[in-house]
Short mmCIF file of C-alpha atoms in Angstrom, two decimals:
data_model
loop_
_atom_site.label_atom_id
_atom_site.label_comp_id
_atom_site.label_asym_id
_atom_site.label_seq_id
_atom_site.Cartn_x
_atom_site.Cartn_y
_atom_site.Cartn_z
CA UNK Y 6 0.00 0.00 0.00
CA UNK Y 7 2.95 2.37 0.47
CA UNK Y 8 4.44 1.76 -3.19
CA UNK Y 9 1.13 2.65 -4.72
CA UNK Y 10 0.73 5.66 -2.28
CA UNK Y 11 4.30 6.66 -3.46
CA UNK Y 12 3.04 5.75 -7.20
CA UNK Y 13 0.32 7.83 -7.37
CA UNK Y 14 1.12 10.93 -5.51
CA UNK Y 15 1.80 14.37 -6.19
CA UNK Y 16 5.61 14.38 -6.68
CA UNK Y 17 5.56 10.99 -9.08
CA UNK Y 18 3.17 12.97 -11.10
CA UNK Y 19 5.67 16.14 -10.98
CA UNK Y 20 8.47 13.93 -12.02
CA UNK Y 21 6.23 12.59 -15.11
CA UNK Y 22 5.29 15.62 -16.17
CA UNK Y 23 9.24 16.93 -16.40
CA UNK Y 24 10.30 13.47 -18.43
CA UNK Y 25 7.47 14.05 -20.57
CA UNK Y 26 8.28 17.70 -21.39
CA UNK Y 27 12.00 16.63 -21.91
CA UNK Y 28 11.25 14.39 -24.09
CA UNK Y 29 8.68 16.68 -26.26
CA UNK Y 30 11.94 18.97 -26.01
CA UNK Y 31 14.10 16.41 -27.73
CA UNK Y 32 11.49 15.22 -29.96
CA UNK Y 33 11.47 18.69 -31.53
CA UNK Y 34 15.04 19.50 -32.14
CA UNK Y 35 15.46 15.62 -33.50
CA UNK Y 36 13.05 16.88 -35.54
CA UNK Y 37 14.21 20.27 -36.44
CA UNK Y 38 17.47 18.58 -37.47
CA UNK Y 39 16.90 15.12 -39.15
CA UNK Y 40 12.98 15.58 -40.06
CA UNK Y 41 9.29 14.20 -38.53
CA UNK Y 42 10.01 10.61 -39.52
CA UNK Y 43 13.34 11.19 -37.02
CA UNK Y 44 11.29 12.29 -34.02
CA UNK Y 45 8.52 9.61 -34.30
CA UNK Y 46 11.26 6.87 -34.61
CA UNK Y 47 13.25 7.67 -31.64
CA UNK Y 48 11.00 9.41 -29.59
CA UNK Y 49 6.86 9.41 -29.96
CA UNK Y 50 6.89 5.69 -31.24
CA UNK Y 51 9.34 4.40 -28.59
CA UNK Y 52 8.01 1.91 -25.78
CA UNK Y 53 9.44 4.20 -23.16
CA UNK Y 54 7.64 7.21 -24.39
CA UNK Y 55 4.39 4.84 -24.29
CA UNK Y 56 5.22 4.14 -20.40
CA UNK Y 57 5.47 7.73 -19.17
CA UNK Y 58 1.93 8.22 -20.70
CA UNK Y 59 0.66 5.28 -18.90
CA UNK Y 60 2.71 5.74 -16.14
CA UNK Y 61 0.88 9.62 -16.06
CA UNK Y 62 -2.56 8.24 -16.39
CA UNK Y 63 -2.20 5.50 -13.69
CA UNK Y 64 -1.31 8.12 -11.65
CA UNK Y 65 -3.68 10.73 -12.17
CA UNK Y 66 -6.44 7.77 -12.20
CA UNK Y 67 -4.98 6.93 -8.60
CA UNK Y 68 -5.26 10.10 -7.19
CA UNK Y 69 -8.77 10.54 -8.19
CA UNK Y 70 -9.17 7.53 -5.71
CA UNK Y 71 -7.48 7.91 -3.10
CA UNK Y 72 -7.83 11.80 -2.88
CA UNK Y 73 -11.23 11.62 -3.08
CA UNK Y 74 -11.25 14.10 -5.68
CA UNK Y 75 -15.07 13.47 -6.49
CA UNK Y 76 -15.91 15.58 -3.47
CA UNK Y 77 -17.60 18.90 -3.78
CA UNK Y 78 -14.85 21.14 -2.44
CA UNK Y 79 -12.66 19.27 -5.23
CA UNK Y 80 -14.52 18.88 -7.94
CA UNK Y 81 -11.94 21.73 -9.81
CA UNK Y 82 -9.02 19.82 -8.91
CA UNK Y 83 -10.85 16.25 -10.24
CA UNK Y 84 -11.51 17.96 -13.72
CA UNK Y 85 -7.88 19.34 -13.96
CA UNK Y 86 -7.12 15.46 -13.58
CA UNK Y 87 -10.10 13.81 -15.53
CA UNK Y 88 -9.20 16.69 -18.59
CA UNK Y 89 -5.09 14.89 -18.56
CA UNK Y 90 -6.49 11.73 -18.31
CA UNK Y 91 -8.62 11.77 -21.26
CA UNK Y 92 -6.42 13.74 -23.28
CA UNK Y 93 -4.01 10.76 -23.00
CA UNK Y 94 -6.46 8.01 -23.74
CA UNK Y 95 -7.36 10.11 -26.67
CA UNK Y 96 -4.04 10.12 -27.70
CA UNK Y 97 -3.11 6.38 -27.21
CA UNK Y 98 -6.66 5.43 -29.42
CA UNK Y 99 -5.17 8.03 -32.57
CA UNK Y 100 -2.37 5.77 -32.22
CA UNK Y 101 -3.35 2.02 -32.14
CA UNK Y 102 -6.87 2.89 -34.04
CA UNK Y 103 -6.59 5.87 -36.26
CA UNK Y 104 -5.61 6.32 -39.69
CA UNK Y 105 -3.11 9.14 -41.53
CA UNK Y 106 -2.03 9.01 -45.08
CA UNK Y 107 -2.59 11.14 -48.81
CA UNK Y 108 -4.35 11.64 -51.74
CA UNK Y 109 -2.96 12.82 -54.98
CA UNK Y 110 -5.68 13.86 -57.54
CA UNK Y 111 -5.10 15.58 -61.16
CA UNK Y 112 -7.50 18.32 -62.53
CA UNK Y 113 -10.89 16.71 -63.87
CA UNK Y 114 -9.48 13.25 -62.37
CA UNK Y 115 -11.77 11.41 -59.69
CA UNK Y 116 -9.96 9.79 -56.96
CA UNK Y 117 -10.81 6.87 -54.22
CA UNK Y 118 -7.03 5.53 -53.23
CA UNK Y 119 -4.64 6.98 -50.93
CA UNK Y 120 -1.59 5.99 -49.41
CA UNK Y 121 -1.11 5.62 -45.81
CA UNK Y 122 1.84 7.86 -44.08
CA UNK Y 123 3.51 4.51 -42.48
CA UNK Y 124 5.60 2.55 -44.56
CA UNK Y 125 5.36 -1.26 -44.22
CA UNK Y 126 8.04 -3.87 -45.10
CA UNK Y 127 6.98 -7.43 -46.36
CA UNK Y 128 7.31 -10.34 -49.14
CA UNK Y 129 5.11 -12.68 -51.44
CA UNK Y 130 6.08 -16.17 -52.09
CA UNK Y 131 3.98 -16.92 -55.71
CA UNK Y 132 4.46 -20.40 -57.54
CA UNK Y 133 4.31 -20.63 -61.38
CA UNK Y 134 0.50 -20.32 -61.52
CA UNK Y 135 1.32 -16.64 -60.29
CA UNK Y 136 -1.38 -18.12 -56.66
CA UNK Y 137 0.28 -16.30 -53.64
CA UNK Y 138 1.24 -19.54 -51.19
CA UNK Y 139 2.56 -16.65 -48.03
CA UNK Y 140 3.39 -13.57 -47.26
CA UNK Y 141 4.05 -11.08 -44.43
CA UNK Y 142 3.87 -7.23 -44.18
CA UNK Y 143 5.16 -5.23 -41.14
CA UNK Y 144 5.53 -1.76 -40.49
CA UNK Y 145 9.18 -0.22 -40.85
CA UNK Y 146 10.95 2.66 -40.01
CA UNK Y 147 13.34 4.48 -42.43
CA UNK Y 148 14.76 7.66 -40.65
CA UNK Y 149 17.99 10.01 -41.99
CA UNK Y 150 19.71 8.35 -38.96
CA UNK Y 151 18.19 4.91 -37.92
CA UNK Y 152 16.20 2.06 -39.52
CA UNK Y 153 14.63 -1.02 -38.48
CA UNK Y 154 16.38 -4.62 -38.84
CA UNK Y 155 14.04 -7.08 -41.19
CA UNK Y 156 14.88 -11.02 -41.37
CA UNK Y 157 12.42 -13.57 -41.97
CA UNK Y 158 12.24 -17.52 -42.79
CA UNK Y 159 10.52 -18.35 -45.95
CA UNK Y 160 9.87 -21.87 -46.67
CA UNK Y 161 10.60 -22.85 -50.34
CA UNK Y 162 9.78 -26.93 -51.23
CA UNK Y 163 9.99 -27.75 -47.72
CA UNK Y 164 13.54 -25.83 -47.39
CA UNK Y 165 13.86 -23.06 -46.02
CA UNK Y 166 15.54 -19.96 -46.82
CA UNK Y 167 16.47 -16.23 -44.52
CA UNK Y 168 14.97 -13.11 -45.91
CA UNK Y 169 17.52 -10.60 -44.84
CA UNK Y 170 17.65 -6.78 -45.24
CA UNK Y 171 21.86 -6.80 -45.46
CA UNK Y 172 22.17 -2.88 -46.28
CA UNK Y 173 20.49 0.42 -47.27
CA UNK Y 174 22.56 2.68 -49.23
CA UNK Y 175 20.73 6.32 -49.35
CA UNK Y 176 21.14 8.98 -52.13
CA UNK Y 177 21.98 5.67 -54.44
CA UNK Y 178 22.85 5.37 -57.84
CA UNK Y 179 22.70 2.17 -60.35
CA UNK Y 180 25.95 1.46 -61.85
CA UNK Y 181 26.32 -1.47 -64.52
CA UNK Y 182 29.48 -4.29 -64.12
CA UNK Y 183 30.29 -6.90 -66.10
CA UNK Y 184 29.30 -10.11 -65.29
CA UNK Y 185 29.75 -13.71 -66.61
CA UNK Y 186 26.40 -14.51 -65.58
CA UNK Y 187 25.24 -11.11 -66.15
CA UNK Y 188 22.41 -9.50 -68.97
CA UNK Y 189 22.96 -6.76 -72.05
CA UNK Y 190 22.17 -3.81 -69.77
CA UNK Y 191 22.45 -0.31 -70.93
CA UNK Y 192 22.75 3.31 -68.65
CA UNK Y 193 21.12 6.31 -70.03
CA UNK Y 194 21.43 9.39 -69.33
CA UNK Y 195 18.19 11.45 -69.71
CA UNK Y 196 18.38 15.42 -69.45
CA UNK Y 197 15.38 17.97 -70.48
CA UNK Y 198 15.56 21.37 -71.26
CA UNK Y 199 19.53 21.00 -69.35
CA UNK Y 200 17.43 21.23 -66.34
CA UNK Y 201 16.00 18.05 -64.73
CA UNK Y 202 18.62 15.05 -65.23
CA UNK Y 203 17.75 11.23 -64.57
CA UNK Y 204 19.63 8.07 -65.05
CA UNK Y 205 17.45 5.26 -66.72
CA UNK Y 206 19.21 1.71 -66.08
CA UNK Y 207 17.14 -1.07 -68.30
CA UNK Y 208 17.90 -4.45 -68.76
CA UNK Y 209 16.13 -6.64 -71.29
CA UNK Y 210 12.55 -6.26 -70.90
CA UNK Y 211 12.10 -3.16 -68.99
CA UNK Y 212 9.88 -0.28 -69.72
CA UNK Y 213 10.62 2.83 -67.68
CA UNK Y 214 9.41 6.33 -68.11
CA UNK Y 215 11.27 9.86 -67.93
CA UNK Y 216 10.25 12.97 -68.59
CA UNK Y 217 6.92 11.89 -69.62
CA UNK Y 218 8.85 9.62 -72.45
CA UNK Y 219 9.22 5.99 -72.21
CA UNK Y 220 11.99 3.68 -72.71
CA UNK Y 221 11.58 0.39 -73.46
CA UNK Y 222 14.61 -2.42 -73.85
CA UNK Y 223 13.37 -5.51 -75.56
CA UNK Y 224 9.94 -4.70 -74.01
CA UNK Y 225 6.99 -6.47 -75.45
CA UNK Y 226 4.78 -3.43 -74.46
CA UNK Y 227 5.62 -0.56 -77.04
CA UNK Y 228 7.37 2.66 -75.88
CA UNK Y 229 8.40 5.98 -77.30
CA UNK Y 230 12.21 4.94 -77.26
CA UNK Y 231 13.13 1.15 -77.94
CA UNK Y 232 16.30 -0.16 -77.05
CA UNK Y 233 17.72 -3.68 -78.99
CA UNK Y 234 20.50 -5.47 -78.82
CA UNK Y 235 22.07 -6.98 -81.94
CA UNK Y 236 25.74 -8.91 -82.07
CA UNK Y 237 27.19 -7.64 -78.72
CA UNK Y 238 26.01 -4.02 -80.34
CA UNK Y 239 23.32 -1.69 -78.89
CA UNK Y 240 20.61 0.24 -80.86
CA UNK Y 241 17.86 2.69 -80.11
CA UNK Y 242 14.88 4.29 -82.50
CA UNK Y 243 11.79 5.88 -81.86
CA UNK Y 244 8.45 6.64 -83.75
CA UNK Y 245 9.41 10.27 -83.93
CA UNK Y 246 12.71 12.15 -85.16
CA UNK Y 247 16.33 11.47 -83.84
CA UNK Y 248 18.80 14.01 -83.86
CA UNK Y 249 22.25 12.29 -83.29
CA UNK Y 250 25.22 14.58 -82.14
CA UNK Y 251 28.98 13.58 -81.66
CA UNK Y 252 30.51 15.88 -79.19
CA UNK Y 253 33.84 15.97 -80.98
CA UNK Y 254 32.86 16.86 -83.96
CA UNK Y 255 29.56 18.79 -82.79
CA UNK Y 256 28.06 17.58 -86.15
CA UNK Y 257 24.48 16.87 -86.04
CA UNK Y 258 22.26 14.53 -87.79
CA UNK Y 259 18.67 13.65 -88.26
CA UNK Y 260 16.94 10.34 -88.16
CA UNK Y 261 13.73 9.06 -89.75
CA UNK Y 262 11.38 7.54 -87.44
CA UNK Y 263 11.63 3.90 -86.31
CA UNK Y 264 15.02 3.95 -88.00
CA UNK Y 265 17.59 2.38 -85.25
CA UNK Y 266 20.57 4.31 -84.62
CA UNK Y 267 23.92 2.13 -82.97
CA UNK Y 268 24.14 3.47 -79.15
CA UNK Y 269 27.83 5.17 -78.98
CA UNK Y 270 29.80 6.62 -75.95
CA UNK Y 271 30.35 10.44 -76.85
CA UNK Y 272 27.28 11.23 -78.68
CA UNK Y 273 24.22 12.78 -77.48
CA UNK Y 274 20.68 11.74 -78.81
CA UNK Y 275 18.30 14.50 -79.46
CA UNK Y 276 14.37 14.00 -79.19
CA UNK Y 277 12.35 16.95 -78.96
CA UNK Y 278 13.92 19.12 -75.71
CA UNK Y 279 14.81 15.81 -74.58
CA UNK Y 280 18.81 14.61 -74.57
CA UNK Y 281 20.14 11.10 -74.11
CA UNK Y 282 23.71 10.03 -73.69
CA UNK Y 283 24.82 6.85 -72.91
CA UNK Y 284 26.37 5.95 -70.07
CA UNK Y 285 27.00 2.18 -69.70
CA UNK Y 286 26.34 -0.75 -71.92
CA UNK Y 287 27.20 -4.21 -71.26
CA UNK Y 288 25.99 -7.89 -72.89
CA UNK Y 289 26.95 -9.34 -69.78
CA UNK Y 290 25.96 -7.33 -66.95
CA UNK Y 291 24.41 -7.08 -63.57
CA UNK Y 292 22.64 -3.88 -61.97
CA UNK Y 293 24.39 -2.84 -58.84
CA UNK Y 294 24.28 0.30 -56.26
CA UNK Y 295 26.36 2.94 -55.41
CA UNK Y 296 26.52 5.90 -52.72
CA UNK Y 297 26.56 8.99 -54.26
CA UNK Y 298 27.29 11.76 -52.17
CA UNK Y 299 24.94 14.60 -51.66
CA UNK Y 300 26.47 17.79 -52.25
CA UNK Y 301 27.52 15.96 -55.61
CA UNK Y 302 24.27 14.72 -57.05
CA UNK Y 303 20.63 14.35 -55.08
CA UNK Y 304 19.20 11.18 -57.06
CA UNK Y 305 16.28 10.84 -55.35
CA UNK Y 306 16.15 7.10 -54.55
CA UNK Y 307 17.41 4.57 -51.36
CA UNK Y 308 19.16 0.95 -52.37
CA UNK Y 309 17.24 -1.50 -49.96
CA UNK Y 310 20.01 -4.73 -50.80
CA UNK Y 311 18.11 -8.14 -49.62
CA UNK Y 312 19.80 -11.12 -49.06
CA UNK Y 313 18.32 -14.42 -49.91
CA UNK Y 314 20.04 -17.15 -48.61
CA UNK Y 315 19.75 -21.00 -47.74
CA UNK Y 316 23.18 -23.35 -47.35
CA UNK Y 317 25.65 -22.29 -49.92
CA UNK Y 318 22.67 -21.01 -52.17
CA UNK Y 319 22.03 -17.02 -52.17
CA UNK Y 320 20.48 -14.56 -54.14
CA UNK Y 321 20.71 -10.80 -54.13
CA UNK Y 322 18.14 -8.66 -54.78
CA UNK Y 323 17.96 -4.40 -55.16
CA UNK Y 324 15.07 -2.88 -54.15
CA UNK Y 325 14.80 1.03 -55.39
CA UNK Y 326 13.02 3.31 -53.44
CA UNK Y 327 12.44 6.66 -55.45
CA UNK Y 328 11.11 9.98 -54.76
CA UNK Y 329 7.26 10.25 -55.64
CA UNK Y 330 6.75 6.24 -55.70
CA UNK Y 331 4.28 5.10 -53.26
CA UNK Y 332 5.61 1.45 -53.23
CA UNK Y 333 8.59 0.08 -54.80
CA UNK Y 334 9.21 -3.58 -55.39
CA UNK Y 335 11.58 -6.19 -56.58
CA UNK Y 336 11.74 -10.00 -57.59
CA UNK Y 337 13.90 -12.62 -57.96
CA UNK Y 338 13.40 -16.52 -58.98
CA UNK Y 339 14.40 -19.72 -56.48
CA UNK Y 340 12.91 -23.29 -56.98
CA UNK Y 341 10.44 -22.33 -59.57
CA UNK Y 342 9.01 -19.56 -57.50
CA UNK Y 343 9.03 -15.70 -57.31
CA UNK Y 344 9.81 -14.04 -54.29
CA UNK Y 345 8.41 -10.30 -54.35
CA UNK Y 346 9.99 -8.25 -51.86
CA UNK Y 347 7.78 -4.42 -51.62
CA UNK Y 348 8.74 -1.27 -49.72
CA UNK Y 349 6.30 1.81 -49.22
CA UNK Y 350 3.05 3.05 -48.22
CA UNK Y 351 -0.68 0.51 -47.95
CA UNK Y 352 -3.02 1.53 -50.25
CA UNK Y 353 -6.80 1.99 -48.70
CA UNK Y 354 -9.44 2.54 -51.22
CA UNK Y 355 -12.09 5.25 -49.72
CA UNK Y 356 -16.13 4.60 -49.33
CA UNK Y 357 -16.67 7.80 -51.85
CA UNK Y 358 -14.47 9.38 -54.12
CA UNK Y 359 -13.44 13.34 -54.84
CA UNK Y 360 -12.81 14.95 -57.53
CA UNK Y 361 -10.83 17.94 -58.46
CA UNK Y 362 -11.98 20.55 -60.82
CA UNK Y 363 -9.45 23.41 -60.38
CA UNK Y 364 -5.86 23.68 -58.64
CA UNK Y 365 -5.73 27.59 -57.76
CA UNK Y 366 -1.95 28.22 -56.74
CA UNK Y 367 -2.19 32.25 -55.61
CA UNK Y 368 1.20 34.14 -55.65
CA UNK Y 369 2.33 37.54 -54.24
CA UNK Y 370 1.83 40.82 -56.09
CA UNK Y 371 5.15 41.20 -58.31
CA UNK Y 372 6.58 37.43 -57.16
CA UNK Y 373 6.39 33.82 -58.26
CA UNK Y 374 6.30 33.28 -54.38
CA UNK Y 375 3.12 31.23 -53.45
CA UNK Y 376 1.17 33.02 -51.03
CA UNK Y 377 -1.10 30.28 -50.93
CA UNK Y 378 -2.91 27.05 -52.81
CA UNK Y 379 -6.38 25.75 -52.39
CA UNK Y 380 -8.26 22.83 -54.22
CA UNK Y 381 -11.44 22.90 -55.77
CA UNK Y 382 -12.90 19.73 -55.43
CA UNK Y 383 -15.94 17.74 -55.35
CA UNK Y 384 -16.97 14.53 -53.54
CA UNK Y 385 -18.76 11.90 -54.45
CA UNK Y 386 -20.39 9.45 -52.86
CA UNK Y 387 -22.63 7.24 -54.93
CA UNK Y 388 -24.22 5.31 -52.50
CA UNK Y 389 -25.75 7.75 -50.34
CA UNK Y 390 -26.39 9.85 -53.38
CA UNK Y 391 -23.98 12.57 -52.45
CA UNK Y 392 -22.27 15.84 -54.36
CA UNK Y 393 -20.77 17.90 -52.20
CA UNK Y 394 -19.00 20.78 -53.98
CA UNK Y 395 -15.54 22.37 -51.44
CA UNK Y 396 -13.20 24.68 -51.24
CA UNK Y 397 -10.16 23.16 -49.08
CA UNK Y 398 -7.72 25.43 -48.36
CA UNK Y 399 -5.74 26.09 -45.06
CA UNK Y 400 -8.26 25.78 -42.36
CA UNK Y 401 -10.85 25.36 -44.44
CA UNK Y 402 -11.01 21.17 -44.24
CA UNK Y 403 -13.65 18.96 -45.88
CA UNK Y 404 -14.94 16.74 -43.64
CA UNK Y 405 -17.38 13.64 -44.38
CA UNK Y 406 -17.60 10.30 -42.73
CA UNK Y 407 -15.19 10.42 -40.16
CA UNK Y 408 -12.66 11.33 -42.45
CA UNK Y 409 -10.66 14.89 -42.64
CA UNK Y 410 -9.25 16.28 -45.74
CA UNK Y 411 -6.45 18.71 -45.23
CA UNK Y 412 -4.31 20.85 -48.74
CA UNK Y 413 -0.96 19.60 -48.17
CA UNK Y 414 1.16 19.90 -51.22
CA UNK Y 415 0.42 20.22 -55.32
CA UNK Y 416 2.09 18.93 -58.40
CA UNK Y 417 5.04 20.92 -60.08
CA UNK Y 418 2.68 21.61 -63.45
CA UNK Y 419 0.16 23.24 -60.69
CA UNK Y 420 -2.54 20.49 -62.42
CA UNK Y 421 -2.87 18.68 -59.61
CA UNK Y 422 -3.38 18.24 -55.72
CA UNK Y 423 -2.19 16.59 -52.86
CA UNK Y 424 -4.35 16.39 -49.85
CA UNK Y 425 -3.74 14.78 -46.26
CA UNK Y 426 -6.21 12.34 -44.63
CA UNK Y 427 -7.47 11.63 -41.48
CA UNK Y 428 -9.69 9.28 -40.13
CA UNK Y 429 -9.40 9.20 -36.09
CA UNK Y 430 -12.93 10.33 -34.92
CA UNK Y 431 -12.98 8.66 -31.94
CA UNK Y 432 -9.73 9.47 -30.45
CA UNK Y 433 -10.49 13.09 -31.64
CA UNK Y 434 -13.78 13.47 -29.92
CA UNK Y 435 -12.08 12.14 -26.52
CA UNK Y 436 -8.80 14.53 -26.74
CA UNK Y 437 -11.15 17.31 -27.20
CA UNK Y 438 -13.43 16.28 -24.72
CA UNK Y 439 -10.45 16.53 -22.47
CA UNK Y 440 -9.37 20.13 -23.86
CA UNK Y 441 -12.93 21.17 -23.03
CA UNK Y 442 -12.60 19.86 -19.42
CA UNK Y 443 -9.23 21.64 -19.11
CA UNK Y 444 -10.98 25.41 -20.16
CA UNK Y 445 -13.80 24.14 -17.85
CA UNK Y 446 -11.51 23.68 -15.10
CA UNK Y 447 -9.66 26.64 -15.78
CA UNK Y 448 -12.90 28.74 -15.90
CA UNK Y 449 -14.44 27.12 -12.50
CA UNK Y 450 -11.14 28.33 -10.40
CA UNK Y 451 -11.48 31.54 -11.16
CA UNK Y 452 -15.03 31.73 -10.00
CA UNK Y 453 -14.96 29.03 -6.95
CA UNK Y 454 -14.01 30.62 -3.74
CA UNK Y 455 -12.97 27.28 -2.44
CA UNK Y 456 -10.41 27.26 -5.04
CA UNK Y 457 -6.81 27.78 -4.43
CA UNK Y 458 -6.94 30.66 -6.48
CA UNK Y 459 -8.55 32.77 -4.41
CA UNK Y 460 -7.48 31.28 -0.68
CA UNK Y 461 -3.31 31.64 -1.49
CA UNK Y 462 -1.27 33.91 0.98
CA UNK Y 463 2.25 34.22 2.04
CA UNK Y 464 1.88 30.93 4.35
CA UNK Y 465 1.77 28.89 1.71
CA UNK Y 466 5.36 29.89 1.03
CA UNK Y 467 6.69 28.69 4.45
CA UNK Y 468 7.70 25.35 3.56
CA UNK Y 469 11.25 23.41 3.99
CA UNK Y 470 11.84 24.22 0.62
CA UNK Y 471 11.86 27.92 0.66
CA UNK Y 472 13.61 28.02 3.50
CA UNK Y 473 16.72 26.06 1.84
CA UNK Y 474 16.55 27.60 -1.63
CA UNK Y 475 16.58 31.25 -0.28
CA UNK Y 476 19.88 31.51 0.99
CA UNK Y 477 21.31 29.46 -2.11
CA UNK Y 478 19.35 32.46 -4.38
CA UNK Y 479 21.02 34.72 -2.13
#
């Protein structure tokens, strides 16, 4: 009975309060310096921060008790505690039960997916019949200065075989080595207007897109650039008009469409504003990643390198995360099945859908500076037979179903939107049930005679603890 006295007294609950604030304090500059995903990793999705909660709302529960706090004469103090108490169960149901992720929508587009905020981690086992036999998906943390271990056991023909993350390599970029047992690969280099550059990697059978042009190597889908491979030599053509350049001579030559042109180092490929140069080809190569530092080149994608291994058998597989991909994924082949390893945000498709009729980006008088963006939008939802027309802009957030539609960012082209979601009513409703308690108890002191407030004098300043700190101050 002593403990628990000790537990849920006054001072514990002073001692809580001080952790929590430090760690709020922390929380902030970790965020200030190494970004929000930083601060939720090391601090607000930490066990320990999880304890001093509890450990705050045991206590304030216990002095409710054993106070009496429930009397008359202290009802003021018993809100004051009843306001913290449900402010922190609001906050721990937003965290195991709500729901936080985006929406990106494109002028006269209607939209029902978004992405959730959390990333999650996992792997599909398929056999040749493309049936899923397992899988797993966990959530996964990916900070500027921590991230999560992953290792699972997969079971392949009754062996079995570790799934291990071996190594993340940030600010990565593909490079192509020969291989004996490697694939005609071929680097491009893909530049427009001398302003945005990308580096396209393709082996045979990829399609990728750049620019809003895609490249296609051996692809049986069609693309706007085709790359072949002919006699250990590389070609490229295009259903439009090639403009080949050496760069020493500088002479420049045109190209009729779908005529292939032989990929050479030095030359620079010419379609529309577009540029291509080549950077690597190999008929024996393998795909692997580099660091690239920062203040040299931002390429906008993380290396996630997975080990798959079982006795002296292995496989490696690269997993790309890029900039503005919701989910990246990668494959490889063992005993007749595919193993698909994916990276990135769960998709949640929405009861009712919105749509966006206008972006409106507003700027300064006399400046491209955006003084601020809203997002004309309407929603949809068929089955109730609702069209709601809305204006969301800062502040000003739609709100249907539980769910809470906030302007967070827009598209480069200003053609399209990006919106935050919420859906956490009930942990909402309790924290600001608690926030109205806390006004409520603030508002009741002032007015209560009873109330500390109004009975404090000197006397209450002749404790022990004056007494020692004066002279110290002194």
């Amino acid at each position: 009975m002593k403990y628990l006295k000790f537990l849920f007294s006054p001072l514990v609950m002073g001692v809580l309060f001080i952790l929590f604030a430090v760690a709020m304090a922390v929380a902030t500059f970790l965020e200030n310096d190494f970004g929000s995903a930083a601060a939720y990793s090391m601090v607000y999705n930490t066990r320990w921060f999880e304890l001093i909660l509890l450990l705050l709302a045991s206590n304030l529960v216990g002095q409710l008790v054993i106070l009496r706090l429930f009397r008359r004469d202290k009802l003021t103090i018993a809100l004051f505690h009843l306001s913290f108490i449900l402010m922190i169960t609001g906050a721990g149901i937003t965290r195991y039960f709500g729901w936080e992720g985006s929406i990106h929508i494109r002028e006269g587009e209607e939209q029902q997916q978004c992405f959730s905020t959390e990333k999650y981690i996992g792997y599909s086992l398929k056999d040749n019949n493309g049936t899923i036999v397992t899988s797993h998906s966990e959530k996964y943390s990916l900070t500027s200065v921590s991230a999560d271990n992953f290792k699972k056991t997969i079971k392949i023909n009754n062996r079995e075989y570790e799934l291990v993350l071996a190594k993340i390599i940030p600010n990565a970029s593909e490079s192509v080595s020969d291989s004996p047992d490697g694939e005609p690969v071929v680097s491009l280099l893909v530049t427009k207007n001398m302003v945005s550059t990308e580096t396209l990697t393709l082996k045979m059978g990829d399609i990728k897109t750049s620019n809003g042009i895609s490249f296609g190597f051996a692809s049986p889908h069609p693309a706007d650039v085709t790359v072949s491979v002919d006699s250990g030599k590389f070609f490229i053509s295009s259903g439009f008009n090639l403009g080949v350049m050496s760069m020493m001579t500088q002479a420049l030559t045109s190209t009729a469409p779908g005529k292939p042109v032989e990929l050479k180092k030095m030359q620079v490929l010419t379609l529309d504003d577009i540029r291509i140069v080549t950077q690597q080809m190999s008929s024996a190569g393998v795909i692997k990643a580099v660091a690239v530092k920062p203040e040299e080149q931002t390429t906008g994608q993380n290396a996630f390198i997975f080990h798959l291994v079982s006795g002296n058998k292995s496989e490696t597989v690269y997993l790309w995360d890029r900039e503005g991909e919701k989910v990246a994924s990668a494959a490889c082949e063992l005993d007749g099945n595919r193993v698909e390893i994916s990276y990135g945000s769960r998709l949640t498709t929405l009861p009712f859908s919105i749509k966006l009729n206008d972006f409106i980006l507003e700027r300064y008088p006399g400046s491209t500076s955006p003084s601020g963006y809203k997002s004309d939008v309407i929603l949809l939802d068929k089955a109730e037979n609702v069209e709601k027309p809305f204006m969301i802009f800062m502040n000003n957030i739609l709100k249907y179903k539980g769910y809470r539609f906030y302007q967070s960012s827009f598209d480069r082209d200003e053609k399209g939107t990006i919106l935050s979601v919420n859906h956490d009513m009930s942990g909402m409703m309790v924290t600001y049930t608690g926030y109205a308690l806390l006004f409520l108890f603030i508002f009741l002191s002032l007015i209560n005679k009873n109330a500390l407030f109004h009975n404090i004098n000197d006397g209450y300043w002749s404790c022990e603890i004056r007494k020692r700190v004066q002279p110290i101050l002194v």
